[in-house]
Coordinates of C-alpha atoms in Angstrom, one line a residue:
M1 CA 8.3 28.1 -104.3
A2 CA 6.2 25.8 -106.5
L3 CA 8.6 23.9 -109.8
E4 CA 6.3 25.9 -112.0
D5 CA 7.0 29.9 -110.2
I6 CA 10.7 28.6 -110.4
P7 CA 12.5 31.5 -113.4
R8 CA 13.9 29.4 -115.8
L9 CA 15.5 29.9 -119.3
G10 CA 15.0 29.2 -122.5
C11 CA 17.1 26.0 -122.3
G12 CA 15.1 24.7 -118.9
R13 CA 17.5 25.3 -116.9
S14 CA 17.0 26.9 -113.2
I15 CA 18.1 31.1 -112.9
D16 CA 18.6 30.0 -109.0
R17 CA 21.1 27.4 -109.7
I18 CA 23.4 29.5 -112.2
W19 CA 23.1 31.6 -109.8
A20 CA 24.3 29.8 -107.0
T21 CA 27.7 29.1 -108.8
I22 CA 28.0 31.7 -110.3
D23 CA 31.7 31.6 -108.7
R24 CA 32.1 28.0 -109.6
P25 CA 33.4 27.1 -113.9
P26 CA 31.0 26.8 -115.6
T27 CA 29.5 23.5 -116.4
A28 CA 29.4 21.2 -120.3
H29 CA 26.0 22.1 -120.3
E30 CA 26.5 25.7 -119.6
E31 CA 29.9 26.1 -121.5
H32 CA 28.0 25.0 -125.1
C33 CA 24.7 27.3 -123.7
E34 CA 24.0 30.8 -125.5
Q35 CA 21.6 31.5 -122.8
C36 CA 23.5 29.7 -119.3
Q37 CA 26.5 31.6 -120.7
T38 CA 24.1 34.8 -121.9
A39 CA 22.4 34.3 -117.6
R40 CA 25.5 34.0 -116.6
T41 CA 27.4 37.4 -118.1
R42 CA 24.8 39.1 -116.5
L43 CA 24.5 37.7 -113.4
Q44 CA 28.3 38.6 -112.9
R45 CA 27.8 42.3 -113.3
L46 CA 25.1 42.2 -110.8
G47 CA 27.5 40.7 -109.0
E48 CA 30.0 43.1 -109.6
A49 CA 27.7 46.4 -109.0
T50 CA 26.6 44.7 -105.8
R51 CA 30.0 44.2 -103.3
L52 CA 31.6 47.7 -105.2
L53 CA 28.2 49.8 -103.4
R54 CA 28.7 47.8 -100.8
E55 CA 31.9 48.3 -100.6
S56 CA 31.2 52.0 -101.9
D57 CA 28.4 52.0 -98.6
L58 CA 31.7 50.7 -96.3
H59 CA 34.0 53.8 -96.5
D60 CA 31.3 56.2 -97.6
P61 CA 31.5 58.8 -94.6
A62 CA 28.4 60.0 -94.2
L63 CA 26.4 56.2 -93.2
K64 CA 29.4 55.6 -90.5
P65 CA 28.6 55.6 -87.4
R66 CA 29.1 57.8 -84.6
P67 CA 32.5 56.7 -83.0
G68 CA 30.9 55.3 -79.4
I69 CA 27.3 54.5 -81.0
E70 CA 27.7 50.6 -81.0
N71 CA 29.1 51.5 -77.2
A72 CA 26.3 53.4 -76.6
I73 CA 22.7 50.7 -77.8
M74 CA 25.0 48.3 -75.9
D75 CA 25.2 49.7 -72.6
V76 CA 21.5 51.3 -73.5
A77 CA 20.3 47.1 -74.1
R78 CA 22.5 46.7 -71.2
A79 CA 20.2 48.5 -69.1
Q80 CA 16.9 47.3 -70.0
V81 CA 17.7 43.7 -68.8
R82 CA 19.0 45.0 -65.5
R83 CA 16.3 47.3 -64.7
G84 CA 13.1 44.5 -65.3
S85 CA 9.7 45.6 -65.3
S86 CA 8.9 48.8 -64.1
I87 CA 6.2 49.1 -60.8
L88 CA 3.8 52.1 -60.9
L89 CA 4.0 54.2 -57.6
R90 CA 1.8 56.3 -57.6
S91 CA -0.4 57.8 -60.6
A92 CA -1.9 61.6 -61.1
D93 CA -3.5 64.0 -63.2
N94 CA 0.7 65.2 -64.3
G95 CA 2.0 62.0 -64.3
T96 CA 3.4 58.8 -63.3
T97 CA 5.9 57.3 -60.4
E98 CA 7.4 54.3 -61.2
I99 CA 10.3 52.3 -59.5
S100 CA 12.1 49.3 -61.5
E101 CA 12.3 46.0 -59.9
Q102 CA 16.2 46.5 -60.5
A103 CA 15.9 49.3 -57.9
L104 CA 13.6 47.2 -55.6
S105 CA 16.1 44.1 -55.5
S106 CA 19.6 47.1 -54.7
L107 CA 16.5 48.4 -51.6
I108 CA 16.3 44.5 -50.4
R109 CA 19.7 43.9 -50.4
V110 CA 20.2 46.5 -48.3
A111 CA 17.3 45.3 -46.0
A112 CA 19.4 42.5 -45.8
A113 CA 22.1 43.3 -45.3
A114 CA 22.0 44.7 -41.9
I115 CA 21.2 41.5 -40.7
P116 CA 24.8 39.8 -38.9
G117 CA 25.2 36.2 -40.4
V118 CA 22.9 36.4 -43.9
Y119 CA 24.5 37.2 -46.9
T120 CA 22.0 37.7 -50.4
R121 CA 22.6 35.9 -53.7
R122 CA 19.7 36.5 -56.1
C123 CA 17.0 38.0 -55.9
R124 CA 13.3 37.9 -57.7
I125 CA 10.7 40.1 -57.8
E126 CA 7.2 39.0 -59.0
I127 CA 3.9 41.8 -60.0
R128 CA 0.6 41.5 -59.2
S129 CA -2.0 44.2 -58.9
A130 CA -4.3 43.9 -55.9
I131 CA -7.0 43.0 -58.1
T132 CA -5.5 39.9 -59.2
S133 CA -3.8 38.6 -55.8
L134 CA -7.2 38.7 -54.1
A135 CA -8.4 36.8 -56.2
G136 CA -9.4 33.2 -54.9
E137 CA -7.4 33.0 -52.1
D138 CA -8.9 32.8 -48.4
H139 CA -9.8 36.4 -46.4
P140 CA -10.6 37.0 -43.2
S141 CA -14.5 36.3 -42.2
G142 CA -16.6 39.4 -43.2
T143 CA -13.9 40.2 -46.1
T144 CA -13.8 39.4 -50.1
G145 CA -11.8 39.5 -52.5
T146 CA -12.8 42.8 -54.3
A147 CA -9.9 45.1 -54.1
T148 CA -10.2 48.6 -53.0
N149 CA -7.4 50.1 -55.1
D150 CA -5.1 48.6 -58.2
V151 CA -1.8 49.0 -55.5
P152 CA 0.7 46.8 -56.3
R153 CA 1.5 43.0 -54.2
L154 CA 5.2 42.1 -54.2
I155 CA 6.2 39.2 -53.9
V156 CA 9.9 38.9 -52.9
N157 CA 12.1 35.4 -53.5
L158 CA 14.7 35.5 -52.0
W159 CA 18.1 33.2 -52.1
V160 CA 20.7 33.3 -49.4
A161 CA 23.8 31.8 -47.4
A162 CA 23.8 31.7 -44.1
A163 CA 26.6 32.1 -41.7
Q164 CA 27.5 28.0 -39.5
G165 CA 26.4 28.8 -36.3
I166 CA 23.2 30.8 -36.8
I167 CA 19.9 30.1 -35.7
I168 CA 18.3 29.5 -39.1
P169 CA 14.3 30.2 -38.7
R170 CA 15.0 33.2 -36.2
T171 CA 17.1 35.0 -38.2
M172 CA 15.6 34.3 -41.5
E173 CA 12.3 35.4 -40.1
A174 CA 14.0 38.7 -38.9
L175 CA 14.8 38.7 -41.8
R176 CA 11.7 38.6 -43.6
E177 CA 10.5 41.5 -41.5
W178 CA 12.5 43.7 -41.7
I179 CA 12.5 43.5 -45.8
S180 CA 8.3 44.0 -44.7
N181 CA 9.1 46.9 -43.4
A182 CA 11.6 48.5 -45.4
L183 CA 9.6 48.5 -48.7
P184 CA 6.5 50.6 -47.1
A185 CA 9.2 53.3 -45.9
G186 CA 11.5 53.4 -48.7
V187 CA 8.8 53.2 -51.7
G188 CA 5.5 52.9 -50.3
I189 CA 4.7 48.8 -51.4
S190 CA 3.9 46.1 -49.0
A191 CA 6.1 43.4 -49.2
G192 CA 3.7 41.0 -49.8
T193 CA 4.8 37.6 -49.6
V194 CA 8.3 37.2 -48.8
N195 CA 10.2 33.8 -49.8
I196 CA 13.6 33.5 -48.2
T197 CA 15.5 29.5 -49.5
V198 CA 19.1 29.2 -48.0
E199 CA 20.4 27.6 -50.2
D200 CA 24.0 27.6 -48.7
L201 CA 26.4 27.6 -45.3
Y202 CA 29.5 29.6 -45.5
D203 CA 32.0 30.5 -42.4
V204 CA 32.4 33.8 -40.6

């Protein structure tokens, strides 16, 4: 706020300054200035009216939320965070079918549980449209980078712990193949790329 825009009394004292110190004893100037005394009195009345109105609202049954409303709101917020992004599976004239990233992660975890010696830790799924995925990539001879449809392409990033004693490269390849088969069978979407990171070993 510019200096000339600050509301002031005729004595030059800022009204904002008086309001900021309304709960303190008046200064020596305010004790002898009629304008400051009048302003303090009016501001004190305003503050008291505001306090009474606030307390009235707190105890007004009509303004109280129904029991459990706070928990319900938090449940919705948590669910939205857990679900993550939605992926379009199918679009038709009468509606669309989508699946959440959380549901896909659960499907991947179930698939990974079928591989002995692997314990899944984290799963992150990136979603790319077919057109975006094909642009700028190398393609077999005789093909182009133009997608024939807009089926989404998934990039699965999975972090796991492996049991000691297993052959990690062979086991991870089996896990990658298992996930690549489970997603099309479960939701009809190709896994695209499956990146697996072994970040720890554990005793069986």
